Amino acid sequence: MIALIQLGDVAIGAAFRAGEKSADKLSDLRSRWDRESLRTAAEAWARWTVLAERGAAERERGRRGAQRAVDAAVERLAHSELVGRVVDAQLERVLSLLENEPDRIRALVRGQRETIVGEAVGRVRAGAAAGDTAVDRLTLRMTRRGDAP
C-alpha cells in the first residue's frame, strides 16, 4: 500500500514538475516573442522612416524640377518674338497717345500728383496728431507730479 501511495505521490510530483517546466517553456517563448516583436517593430519603424525620408526627398526634387520648368517657360516666353512685337505695339500706342492727346495725359498726371500730395498731407497730419498726443501726455505727467504732496 505504501508503494501505491508513493506511486500517486510520484504522479502528482511529475505533474507539478511538468507544469513547472511548461510554465518555464511558456515564459521563455513569451519573452522570445516579445523580443522578436520589439525587434520587428523597430525594423518596421526604421523602414517607415527610410520611406518617409525618400518620399520627402522625391517630393522636393519634383518641386524643384517643376520650378525650373516654369522658370524656363517664362524666360522663353518673355524673350519670344511674339511678346516683343506686342510690347513694341503697346509702346508705340502709348507714345502716340502722349503725342496726340497731351491734355488727356496732363489730366492724368495732375490727378496722380493730387493723389500723391493728398496722401503726403494725410501722413503729415497723422504724424502731427500723434506728436500732439505725446506732448499732451508729457505735459499732463509733468503737471501731475508738481501737484503730488
Short mmCIF file of N, CA, C and O in Angstrom, two decimals:
data_model
loop_
_atom_site.label_atom_id
_atom_site.label_comp_id
_atom_site.label_asym_id
_atom_site.label_seq_id
_atom_site.Cartn_x
_atom_site.Cartn_y
_atom_site.Cartn_z
N MET A 1 0.78 -1.19 0.00
CA MET A 1 0.00 0.00 0.00
C MET A 1 0.84 1.27 0.00
O MET A 1 0.45 2.22 -0.61
N ILE A 2 1.92 1.16 0.69
CA ILE A 2 2.79 2.32 0.73
C ILE A 2 3.30 2.59 -0.68
O ILE A 2 3.44 3.72 -1.07
N ALA A 3 3.56 1.59 -1.44
CA ALA A 3 4.05 1.78 -2.80
C ALA A 3 3.00 2.47 -3.66
O ALA A 3 3.33 3.31 -4.51
N LEU A 4 1.77 2.15 -3.45
CA LEU A 4 0.71 2.81 -4.20
C LEU A 4 0.59 4.27 -3.82
O LEU A 4 0.42 5.12 -4.68
N ILE A 5 0.70 4.55 -2.56
CA ILE A 5 0.66 5.94 -2.12
C ILE A 5 1.86 6.68 -2.69
O ILE A 5 1.73 7.79 -3.17
N GLN A 6 3.03 6.01 -2.67
CA GLN A 6 4.22 6.64 -3.24
C GLN A 6 4.05 6.84 -4.74
O GLN A 6 4.49 7.85 -5.28
N LEU A 7 3.45 5.86 -5.40
CA LEU A 7 3.24 5.98 -6.83
C LEU A 7 2.33 7.17 -7.13
O LEU A 7 2.57 7.93 -8.06
N GLY A 8 1.32 7.36 -6.33
CA GLY A 8 0.43 8.52 -6.51
C GLY A 8 1.19 9.82 -6.27
O GLY A 8 1.03 10.80 -7.01
N ASP A 9 2.06 9.80 -5.24
CA ASP A 9 2.86 10.98 -4.97
C ASP A 9 3.82 11.26 -6.12
O ASP A 9 4.06 12.41 -6.51
N VAL A 10 4.37 10.20 -6.67
CA VAL A 10 5.27 10.35 -7.82
C VAL A 10 4.51 10.96 -9.00
O VAL A 10 5.01 11.87 -9.68
N ALA A 11 3.30 10.48 -9.23
CA ALA A 11 2.50 11.01 -10.34
C ALA A 11 2.16 12.48 -10.11
O ALA A 11 2.26 13.33 -11.03
N ILE A 12 1.80 12.81 -8.89
CA ILE A 12 1.49 14.21 -8.58
C ILE A 12 2.75 15.06 -8.71
O ILE A 12 2.73 16.15 -9.29
N GLY A 13 3.88 14.56 -8.20
CA GLY A 13 5.15 15.28 -8.33
C GLY A 13 5.52 15.49 -9.79
O GLY A 13 6.00 16.56 -10.20
N ALA A 14 5.33 14.44 -10.61
CA ALA A 14 5.64 14.54 -12.04
C ALA A 14 4.74 15.55 -12.72
O ALA A 14 5.17 16.32 -13.59
N ALA A 15 3.47 15.58 -12.34
CA ALA A 15 2.53 16.54 -12.93
C ALA A 15 2.93 17.97 -12.58
O ALA A 15 2.94 18.86 -13.44
N PHE A 16 3.30 18.16 -11.30
CA PHE A 16 3.74 19.50 -10.92
C PHE A 16 5.04 19.89 -11.62
O PHE A 16 5.21 21.02 -12.05
N ARG A 17 5.95 18.92 -11.73
CA ARG A 17 7.22 19.20 -12.42
C ARG A 17 6.95 19.54 -13.89
O ARG A 17 7.55 20.45 -14.44
N ALA A 18 6.06 18.80 -14.53
CA ALA A 18 5.70 19.07 -15.93
C ALA A 18 5.05 20.45 -16.04
O ALA A 18 5.31 21.21 -16.99
N GLY A 19 4.22 20.78 -15.06
CA GLY A 19 3.60 22.11 -15.07
C GLY A 19 4.63 23.22 -14.94
O GLY A 19 4.56 24.25 -15.61
N GLU A 20 5.61 22.99 -14.02
CA GLU A 20 6.68 23.97 -13.86
C GLU A 20 7.50 24.12 -15.14
O GLU A 20 7.82 25.22 -15.58
N LYS A 21 7.85 22.97 -15.73
CA LYS A 21 8.62 23.01 -16.98
C LYS A 21 7.80 23.69 -18.09
O LYS A 21 8.33 24.47 -18.87
N SER A 22 6.51 23.39 -18.13
CA SER A 22 5.65 24.02 -19.14
C SER A 22 5.58 25.53 -18.92
O SER A 22 5.65 26.31 -19.87
N ALA A 23 5.46 25.93 -17.66
CA ALA A 23 5.42 27.36 -17.35
C ALA A 23 6.74 28.02 -17.74
O ALA A 23 6.77 29.12 -18.29
N ASP A 24 7.87 27.33 -17.44
CA ASP A 24 9.18 27.88 -17.83
C ASP A 24 9.29 28.01 -19.34
O ASP A 24 9.75 29.03 -19.86
N LYS A 25 8.90 26.95 -20.04
CA LYS A 25 8.96 26.99 -21.51
C LYS A 25 8.04 28.08 -22.07
O LYS A 25 8.39 28.80 -22.99
N LEU A 26 6.84 28.18 -21.50
CA LEU A 26 5.90 29.19 -21.95
C LEU A 26 6.45 30.60 -21.69
O LEU A 26 6.36 31.48 -22.55
N SER A 27 7.04 30.79 -20.53
CA SER A 27 7.65 32.09 -20.21
C SER A 27 8.80 32.40 -21.17
O SER A 27 8.94 33.53 -21.64
N ASP A 28 9.62 31.37 -21.45
CA ASP A 28 10.73 31.56 -22.38
C ASP A 28 10.22 31.92 -23.78
O ASP A 28 10.73 32.83 -24.43
N LEU A 29 9.20 31.21 -24.23
CA LEU A 29 8.62 31.51 -25.54
C LEU A 29 8.02 32.92 -25.59
O LEU A 29 8.20 33.65 -26.56
N ARG A 30 7.32 33.28 -24.50
CA ARG A 30 6.70 34.61 -24.44
C ARG A 30 7.77 35.71 -24.48
O ARG A 30 7.64 36.68 -25.20
N SER A 31 8.84 35.58 -23.72
CA SER A 31 9.88 36.61 -23.71
C SER A 31 10.60 36.67 -25.06
O SER A 31 10.93 37.75 -25.55
N ARG A 32 10.83 35.49 -25.68
CA ARG A 32 11.45 35.50 -27.00
C ARG A 32 10.52 36.16 -28.03
O ARG A 32 10.96 36.95 -28.85
N TRP A 33 9.23 35.89 -27.94
CA TRP A 33 8.27 36.50 -28.87
C TRP A 33 8.24 38.02 -28.67
O TRP A 33 8.20 38.78 -29.63
N ASP A 34 8.27 38.47 -27.39
CA ASP A 34 8.29 39.90 -27.11
C ASP A 34 9.54 40.55 -27.68
O ASP A 34 9.49 41.63 -28.26
N ARG A 35 10.70 39.91 -27.52
CA ARG A 35 11.95 40.47 -28.08
C ARG A 35 11.89 40.54 -29.60
O ARG A 35 12.29 41.52 -30.20
N GLU A 36 11.36 39.48 -30.23
CA GLU A 36 11.25 39.49 -31.68
C GLU A 36 10.25 40.53 -32.15
O GLU A 36 10.45 41.19 -33.16
N SER A 37 9.17 40.69 -31.39
CA SER A 37 8.18 41.71 -31.75
C SER A 37 8.78 43.09 -31.65
O SER A 37 8.56 43.94 -32.51
N LEU A 38 9.55 43.31 -30.57
CA LEU A 38 10.19 44.62 -30.43
C LEU A 38 11.19 44.84 -31.55
O LEU A 38 11.29 45.91 -32.11
N ARG A 39 11.96 43.81 -31.88
CA ARG A 39 12.91 43.94 -32.97
C ARG A 39 12.17 44.18 -34.28
O ARG A 39 12.54 45.04 -35.06
N THR A 40 11.09 43.48 -34.49
CA THR A 40 10.31 43.64 -35.70
C THR A 40 9.68 45.04 -35.75
O THR A 40 9.67 45.68 -36.79
N ALA A 41 9.18 45.51 -34.61
CA ALA A 41 8.60 46.86 -34.57
C ALA A 41 9.68 47.90 -34.85
O ALA A 41 9.45 48.86 -35.58
N ALA A 42 10.87 47.70 -34.29
CA ALA A 42 11.97 48.64 -34.54
C ALA A 42 12.36 48.61 -36.02
O ALA A 42 12.60 49.66 -36.63
N GLU A 43 12.40 47.42 -36.58
CA GLU A 43 12.71 47.31 -38.02
C GLU A 43 11.62 47.98 -38.85
O GLU A 43 11.92 48.67 -39.82
N ALA A 44 10.37 47.78 -38.47
CA ALA A 44 9.27 48.40 -39.22
C ALA A 44 9.35 49.92 -39.13
O ALA A 44 9.16 50.62 -40.12
N TRP A 45 9.67 50.43 -37.93
CA TRP A 45 9.80 51.88 -37.76
C TRP A 45 10.96 52.42 -38.59
O TRP A 45 10.86 53.47 -39.20
N ALA A 46 12.07 51.69 -38.61
CA ALA A 46 13.23 52.11 -39.40
C ALA A 46 12.87 52.14 -40.88
O ALA A 46 13.21 53.09 -41.60
N ARG A 47 12.16 51.12 -41.35
CA ARG A 47 11.74 51.10 -42.76
C ARG A 47 10.78 52.25 -43.06
O ARG A 47 10.86 52.89 -44.09
N TRP A 48 9.87 52.49 -42.12
CA TRP A 48 8.90 53.58 -42.27
C TRP A 48 9.64 54.91 -42.38
O TRP A 48 9.32 55.74 -43.22
N THR A 49 10.62 55.13 -41.53
CA THR A 49 11.41 56.36 -41.53
C THR A 49 12.17 56.52 -42.84
O THR A 49 12.20 57.60 -43.42
N VAL A 50 12.77 55.45 -43.31
CA VAL A 50 13.51 55.50 -44.58
C VAL A 50 12.56 55.85 -45.72
O VAL A 50 12.89 56.69 -46.57
N LEU A 51 11.38 55.24 -45.74
CA LEU A 51 10.42 55.55 -46.81
C LEU A 51 9.93 56.99 -46.73
O LEU A 51 9.78 57.66 -47.75
N ALA A 52 9.72 57.50 -45.50
CA ALA A 52 9.28 58.89 -45.34
C ALA A 52 10.35 59.85 -45.82
O ALA A 52 10.05 60.84 -46.51
N GLU A 53 11.60 59.57 -45.48
CA GLU A 53 12.70 60.43 -45.94
C GLU A 53 12.82 60.39 -47.46
O GLU A 53 13.04 61.43 -48.10
N ARG A 54 12.68 59.23 -48.04
CA ARG A 54 12.76 59.10 -49.50
C ARG A 54 11.62 59.86 -50.17
O ARG A 54 11.79 60.57 -51.15
N GLY A 55 10.41 59.73 -49.59
CA GLY A 55 9.26 60.45 -50.14
C GLY A 55 9.44 61.95 -50.08
O GLY A 55 9.14 62.67 -51.03
N ALA A 56 9.97 62.45 -48.96
CA ALA A 56 10.19 63.90 -48.81
C ALA A 56 11.24 64.37 -49.81
O ALA A 56 11.09 65.43 -50.43
N ALA A 57 12.29 63.58 -49.99
CA ALA A 57 13.34 63.95 -50.95
C ALA A 57 12.80 63.97 -52.37
O ALA A 57 13.09 64.89 -53.15
N GLU A 58 11.99 62.98 -52.72
CA GLU A 58 11.43 62.92 -54.07
C GLU A 58 10.44 64.06 -54.30
O GLU A 58 10.38 64.65 -55.39
N ARG A 59 9.64 64.38 -53.26
CA ARG A 59 8.71 65.50 -53.39
C ARG A 59 9.46 66.80 -53.62
O ARG A 59 9.11 67.59 -54.49
N GLU A 60 10.54 67.01 -52.88
CA GLU A 60 11.33 68.23 -53.03
C GLU A 60 12.01 68.26 -54.41
O GLU A 60 12.06 69.31 -55.05
N ARG A 61 12.51 67.12 -54.85
CA ARG A 61 13.14 67.07 -56.18
C ARG A 61 12.11 67.38 -57.26
O ARG A 61 12.38 68.13 -58.21
N GLY A 62 10.90 66.86 -57.13
CA GLY A 62 9.84 67.15 -58.09
C GLY A 62 9.45 68.63 -58.07
O GLY A 62 9.21 69.23 -59.12
N ARG A 63 9.40 69.22 -56.86
CA ARG A 63 9.07 70.64 -56.75
C ARG A 63 10.13 71.50 -57.42
O ARG A 63 9.82 72.43 -58.17
N ARG A 64 11.39 71.16 -57.20
CA ARG A 64 12.47 71.92 -57.85
C ARG A 64 12.44 71.76 -59.37
O ARG A 64 12.65 72.72 -60.11
N GLY A 65 12.14 70.55 -59.83
CA GLY A 65 12.04 70.32 -61.26
C GLY A 65 10.90 71.12 -61.88
O GLY A 65 11.05 71.71 -62.96
N ALA A 66 9.76 71.16 -61.20
CA ALA A 66 8.63 71.93 -61.70
C ALA A 66 8.96 73.42 -61.71
O ALA A 66 8.61 74.14 -62.65
N GLN A 67 9.65 73.89 -60.66
CA GLN A 67 10.05 75.30 -60.60
C GLN A 67 10.99 75.64 -61.74
O GLN A 67 10.85 76.69 -62.38
N ARG A 68 11.94 74.76 -62.02
CA ARG A 68 12.86 75.00 -63.15
C ARG A 68 12.11 75.04 -64.47
O ARG A 68 12.39 75.87 -65.33
N ALA A 69 11.13 74.15 -64.63
CA ALA A 69 10.36 74.11 -65.87
C ALA A 69 9.54 75.39 -66.04
O ALA A 69 9.50 75.96 -67.15
N VAL A 70 8.92 75.86 -64.97
CA VAL A 70 8.14 77.10 -65.04
C VAL A 70 9.07 78.29 -65.34
O VAL A 70 8.74 79.14 -66.17
N ASP A 71 10.20 78.35 -64.66
CA ASP A 71 11.15 79.44 -64.90
C ASP A 71 11.63 79.45 -66.35
O ASP A 71 11.71 80.51 -66.98
N ALA A 72 11.93 78.28 -66.88
CA ALA A 72 12.38 78.19 -68.28
C ALA A 72 11.28 78.62 -69.24
O ALA A 72 11.54 79.34 -70.22
N ALA A 73 10.04 78.21 -68.96
CA ALA A 73 8.92 78.59 -69.83
C ALA A 73 8.69 80.10 -69.80
O ALA A 73 8.48 80.73 -70.85
N VAL A 74 8.74 80.69 -68.61
CA VAL A 74 8.55 82.14 -68.50
C VAL A 74 9.69 82.88 -69.21
O VAL A 74 9.45 83.87 -69.91
N GLU A 75 10.89 82.40 -69.05
CA GLU A 75 12.04 83.02 -69.71
C GLU A 75 11.90 82.96 -71.23
O GLU A 75 12.12 83.95 -71.92
N ARG A 76 11.52 81.81 -71.74
CA ARG A 76 11.33 81.68 -73.20
C ARG A 76 10.22 82.58 -73.69
O ARG A 76 10.32 83.21 -74.74
N LEU A 77 9.13 82.64 -72.92
CA LEU A 77 8.00 83.48 -73.31
C LEU A 77 8.38 84.95 -73.28
O LEU A 77 8.04 85.70 -74.20
N ALA A 78 9.10 85.36 -72.24
CA ALA A 78 9.48 86.78 -72.12
C ALA A 78 10.39 87.22 -73.26
O ALA A 78 10.33 88.38 -73.69
N HIS A 79 11.20 86.32 -73.74
CA HIS A 79 12.13 86.68 -74.81
C HIS A 79 11.65 86.24 -76.19
O HIS A 79 12.42 86.31 -77.15
N SER A 80 10.40 85.84 -76.27
CA SER A 80 9.90 85.40 -77.56
C SER A 80 9.64 86.59 -78.48
O SER A 80 9.42 87.72 -78.04
N GLU A 81 9.65 86.32 -79.75
CA GLU A 81 9.43 87.36 -80.76
C GLU A 81 8.01 87.91 -80.67
O GLU A 81 7.79 89.11 -80.82
N LEU A 82 7.04 87.06 -80.40
CA LEU A 82 5.65 87.48 -80.31
C LEU A 82 5.46 88.50 -79.17
O LEU A 82 4.83 89.55 -79.37
N VAL A 83 6.02 88.21 -77.99
CA VAL A 83 5.89 89.14 -76.87
C VAL A 83 6.60 90.45 -77.20
O VAL A 83 6.11 91.53 -76.87
N GLY A 84 7.75 90.37 -77.85
CA GLY A 84 8.46 91.57 -78.26
C GLY A 84 7.61 92.45 -79.18
O GLY A 84 7.57 93.67 -79.02
N ARG A 85 6.91 91.82 -80.11
CA ARG A 85 6.05 92.59 -81.01
C ARG A 85 4.88 93.21 -80.27
O ARG A 85 4.50 94.36 -80.53
N VAL A 86 4.29 92.48 -79.31
CA VAL A 86 3.18 93.02 -78.52
C VAL A 86 3.64 94.22 -77.71
O VAL A 86 2.97 95.26 -77.66
N VAL A 87 4.80 94.11 -77.08
CA VAL A 87 5.33 95.22 -76.27
C VAL A 87 5.63 96.42 -77.16
O VAL A 87 5.31 97.57 -76.81
N ASP A 88 6.24 96.17 -78.31
CA ASP A 88 6.52 97.27 -79.23
C ASP A 88 5.24 97.97 -79.68
O ASP A 88 5.18 99.21 -79.74
N ALA A 89 4.19 97.19 -79.98
CA ALA A 89 2.92 97.78 -80.41
C ALA A 89 2.31 98.62 -79.30
O ALA A 89 1.81 99.73 -79.54
N GLN A 90 2.33 98.13 -78.07
CA GLN A 90 1.76 98.88 -76.96
C GLN A 90 2.59 100.13 -76.66
O GLN A 90 2.03 101.20 -76.37
N LEU A 91 3.88 100.02 -76.76
CA LEU A 91 4.74 101.19 -76.54
C LEU A 91 4.48 102.24 -77.61
O LEU A 91 4.39 103.44 -77.30
N GLU A 92 4.34 101.82 -78.83
CA GLU A 92 4.01 102.74 -79.93
C GLU A 92 2.67 103.41 -79.67
O GLU A 92 2.51 104.62 -79.88
N ARG A 93 1.70 102.65 -79.19
CA ARG A 93 0.38 103.20 -78.90
C ARG A 93 0.46 104.25 -77.80
O ARG A 93 -0.15 105.32 -77.89
N VAL A 94 1.21 103.98 -76.72
CA VAL A 94 1.33 104.93 -75.62
C VAL A 94 2.05 106.20 -76.08
O VAL A 94 1.62 107.32 -75.76
N LEU A 95 3.12 106.02 -76.83
CA LEU A 95 3.85 107.21 -77.32
C LEU A 95 2.98 108.05 -78.26
O LEU A 95 3.02 109.28 -78.21
N SER A 96 2.19 107.39 -79.08
CA SER A 96 1.27 108.10 -79.96
C SER A 96 0.24 108.86 -79.15
O SER A 96 -0.11 110.01 -79.46
N LEU A 97 -0.28 108.25 -78.11
CA LEU A 97 -1.25 108.90 -77.23
C LEU A 97 -0.63 110.12 -76.56
O LEU A 97 -1.27 111.18 -76.47
N LEU A 98 0.60 109.98 -76.08
CA LEU A 98 1.29 111.12 -75.47
C LEU A 98 1.45 112.28 -76.46
O LEU A 98 1.31 113.45 -76.11
N GLU A 99 1.75 111.93 -77.67
CA GLU A 99 1.98 112.94 -78.69
C GLU A 99 0.67 113.59 -79.15
O GLU A 99 0.60 114.82 -79.30
N ASN A 100 -0.37 112.81 -79.35
CA ASN A 100 -1.60 113.32 -79.94
C ASN A 100 -2.59 113.90 -78.92
O ASN A 100 -3.41 114.75 -79.28
N GLU A 101 -2.56 113.46 -77.69
CA GLU A 101 -3.51 113.92 -76.69
C GLU A 101 -2.80 114.36 -75.41
O GLU A 101 -2.97 113.76 -74.35
N PRO A 102 -2.05 115.46 -75.47
CA PRO A 102 -1.31 115.90 -74.29
C PRO A 102 -2.23 116.34 -73.14
O PRO A 102 -1.87 116.20 -71.98
N ASP A 103 -3.43 116.90 -73.48
CA ASP A 103 -4.34 117.32 -72.41
C ASP A 103 -4.81 116.14 -71.56
O ASP A 103 -4.94 116.24 -70.34
N ARG A 104 -5.09 115.05 -72.23
CA ARG A 104 -5.53 113.84 -71.53
C ARG A 104 -4.42 113.35 -70.60
O ARG A 104 -4.68 112.95 -69.45
N ILE A 105 -3.19 113.39 -71.06
CA ILE A 105 -2.05 112.96 -70.25
C ILE A 105 -1.83 113.94 -69.10
O ILE A 105 -1.55 113.52 -67.97
N ARG A 106 -1.97 115.25 -69.38
CA ARG A 106 -1.80 116.25 -68.32
C ARG A 106 -2.82 116.03 -67.19
O ARG A 106 -2.50 116.13 -66.02
N ALA A 107 -4.06 115.74 -67.57
CA ALA A 107 -5.10 115.49 -66.57
C ALA A 107 -4.76 114.25 -65.74
O ALA A 107 -4.93 114.23 -64.51
N LEU A 108 -4.24 113.24 -66.41
CA LEU A 108 -3.84 112.03 -65.72
C LEU A 108 -2.70 112.30 -64.74
O LEU A 108 -2.75 111.90 -63.58
N VAL A 109 -1.70 113.04 -65.20
CA VAL A 109 -0.55 113.38 -64.35
C VAL A 109 -1.01 114.27 -63.19
O VAL A 109 -0.59 114.08 -62.04
N ARG A 110 -1.89 115.25 -63.48
CA ARG A 110 -2.40 116.13 -62.43
C ARG A 110 -3.15 115.32 -61.37
O ARG A 110 -2.99 115.53 -60.17
N GLY A 111 -3.99 114.39 -61.81
CA GLY A 111 -4.73 113.54 -60.86
C GLY A 111 -3.80 112.71 -60.00
O GLY A 111 -4.00 112.58 -58.78
N GLN A 112 -2.75 112.18 -60.62
CA GLN A 112 -1.77 111.41 -59.86
C GLN A 112 -1.05 112.30 -58.85
O GLN A 112 -0.83 111.91 -57.71
N ARG A 113 -0.69 113.50 -59.30
CA ARG A 113 0.02 114.44 -58.42
C ARG A 113 -0.86 114.80 -57.22
O ARG A 113 -0.41 114.80 -56.08
N GLU A 114 -2.15 115.08 -57.49
CA GLU A 114 -3.05 115.43 -56.41
C GLU A 114 -3.22 114.27 -55.43
O GLU A 114 -3.28 114.47 -54.21
N THR A 115 -3.28 113.07 -55.94
CA THR A 115 -3.40 111.90 -55.08
C THR A 115 -2.16 111.75 -54.20
O THR A 115 -2.27 111.51 -53.00
N ILE A 116 -1.00 111.89 -54.81
CA ILE A 116 0.25 111.75 -54.06
C ILE A 116 0.36 112.85 -53.00
O ILE A 116 0.71 112.58 -51.85
N VAL A 117 0.04 114.08 -53.37
CA VAL A 117 0.11 115.18 -52.41
C VAL A 117 -0.89 114.96 -51.29
O VAL A 117 -0.59 115.19 -50.11
N GLY A 118 -2.10 114.51 -51.64
CA GLY A 118 -3.12 114.25 -50.62
C GLY A 118 -2.67 113.18 -49.62
O GLY A 118 -2.86 113.32 -48.41
N GLU A 119 -2.03 112.13 -50.14
CA GLU A 119 -1.53 111.08 -49.25
C GLU A 119 -0.42 111.62 -48.35
O GLU A 119 -0.38 111.32 -47.15
N ALA A 120 0.47 112.44 -48.90
CA ALA A 120 1.56 113.00 -48.10
C ALA A 120 1.02 113.92 -47.01
O ALA A 120 1.46 113.87 -45.85
N VAL A 121 0.05 114.76 -47.36
CA VAL A 121 -0.55 115.67 -46.37
C VAL A 121 -1.24 114.86 -45.27
O VAL A 121 -1.14 115.17 -44.08
N GLY A 122 -1.93 113.78 -45.65
CA GLY A 122 -2.59 112.92 -44.67
C GLY A 122 -1.60 112.30 -43.70
O GLY A 122 -1.83 112.25 -42.49
N ARG A 123 -0.47 111.86 -44.22
CA ARG A 123 0.56 111.28 -43.35
C ARG A 123 1.15 112.33 -42.42
O ARG A 123 1.39 112.06 -41.24
N VAL A 124 1.40 113.53 -42.94
CA VAL A 124 1.94 114.60 -42.10
C VAL A 124 0.95 114.95 -40.99
O VAL A 124 1.32 115.11 -39.82
N ARG A 125 -0.33 115.03 -41.33
CA ARG A 125 -1.35 115.34 -40.33
C ARG A 125 -1.44 114.25 -39.26
O ARG A 125 -1.56 114.54 -38.07
N ALA A 126 -1.39 112.99 -39.69
CA ALA A 126 -1.44 111.88 -38.74
C ALA A 126 -0.22 111.92 -37.81
O ALA A 126 -0.35 111.71 -36.60
N GLY A 127 0.95 112.21 -38.37
CA GLY A 127 2.16 112.31 -37.55
C GLY A 127 2.08 113.47 -36.57
O GLY A 127 2.49 113.35 -35.41
N ALA A 128 1.54 114.60 -37.03
CA ALA A 128 1.39 115.76 -36.15
C ALA A 128 0.41 115.47 -35.02
O ALA A 128 0.64 115.84 -33.87
N ALA A 129 -0.67 114.79 -35.34
CA ALA A 129 -1.65 114.44 -34.30
C ALA A 129 -1.03 113.50 -33.28
O ALA A 129 -1.24 113.66 -32.07
N ALA A 130 -0.23 112.54 -33.75
CA ALA A 130 0.43 111.63 -32.81
C ALA A 130 1.42 112.39 -31.94
O ALA A 130 1.53 112.15 -30.74
N GLY A 131 2.14 113.34 -32.54
CA GLY A 131 3.08 114.17 -31.77
C GLY A 131 2.36 115.03 -30.75
O GLY A 131 2.82 115.16 -29.60
N ASP A 132 1.24 115.62 -31.14
CA ASP A 132 0.45 116.43 -30.19
C ASP A 132 -0.02 115.59 -29.01
O ASP A 132 0.04 116.01 -27.85
N THR A 133 -0.45 114.37 -29.30
CA THR A 133 -0.91 113.47 -28.23
C THR A 133 0.23 113.15 -27.28
O THR A 133 0.06 113.17 -26.05
N ALA A 134 1.41 112.90 -27.83
CA ALA A 134 2.56 112.59 -26.99
C ALA A 134 2.95 113.78 -26.12
O ALA A 134 3.26 113.64 -24.94
N VAL A 135 2.94 114.98 -26.71
CA VAL A 135 3.27 116.18 -25.94
C VAL A 135 2.22 116.42 -24.86
O VAL A 135 2.57 116.77 -23.71
N ASP A 136 0.95 116.21 -25.16
CA ASP A 136 -0.11 116.38 -24.16
C ASP A 136 0.10 115.41 -22.99
O ASP A 136 -0.05 115.80 -21.83
N ARG A 137 0.44 114.18 -23.26
CA ARG A 137 0.68 113.20 -22.20
C ARG A 137 1.86 113.63 -21.33
O ARG A 137 1.81 113.52 -20.11
N LEU A 138 2.92 114.09 -21.99
CA LEU A 138 4.11 114.51 -21.26
C LEU A 138 3.80 115.68 -20.34
O LEU A 138 4.17 115.68 -19.17
N THR A 139 3.11 116.69 -20.86
CA THR A 139 2.81 117.86 -20.03
C THR A 139 1.85 117.49 -18.92
O THR A 139 1.95 118.01 -17.80
N LEU A 140 0.91 116.57 -19.17
CA LEU A 140 -0.02 116.13 -18.14
C LEU A 140 0.74 115.43 -17.01
O LEU A 140 0.48 115.65 -15.84
N ARG A 141 1.71 114.59 -17.36
CA ARG A 141 2.52 113.90 -16.35
C ARG A 141 3.34 114.89 -15.55
O ARG A 141 3.48 114.76 -14.34
N MET A 142 3.89 115.88 -16.25
CA MET A 142 4.73 116.87 -15.55
C MET A 142 3.90 117.69 -14.59
O MET A 142 4.33 117.98 -13.47
N THR A 143 2.70 118.07 -14.96
CA THR A 143 1.86 118.89 -14.09
C THR A 143 1.33 118.06 -12.93
O THR A 143 1.17 118.59 -11.83
N ARG A 144 1.07 116.80 -13.10
CA ARG A 144 0.59 115.95 -12.02
C ARG A 144 1.67 115.74 -10.98
O ARG A 144 1.41 115.66 -9.81
N ARG A 145 2.90 115.62 -11.39
CA ARG A 145 3.99 115.42 -10.43
C ARG A 145 4.14 116.63 -9.53
O ARG A 145 4.47 116.50 -8.37
N GLY A 146 3.93 117.80 -10.07
CA GLY A 146 4.04 119.01 -9.26
C GLY A 146 2.93 119.11 -8.25
O GLY A 146 3.10 119.67 -7.17
N ASP A 147 1.74 118.54 -8.54
CA ASP A 147 0.60 118.59 -7.64
C ASP A 147 0.69 117.58 -6.52
O ASP A 147 0.07 117.71 -5.48
N ALA A 148 1.47 116.53 -6.70
CA ALA A 148 1.52 115.46 -5.73
C ALA A 148 2.26 115.92 -4.47
O ALA A 148 3.25 116.62 -4.56
N PRO A 149 1.77 115.58 -3.24
CA PRO A 149 2.44 116.02 -1.99
C PRO A 149 3.72 115.27 -1.73
O PRO A 149 3.92 114.20 -2.11
#
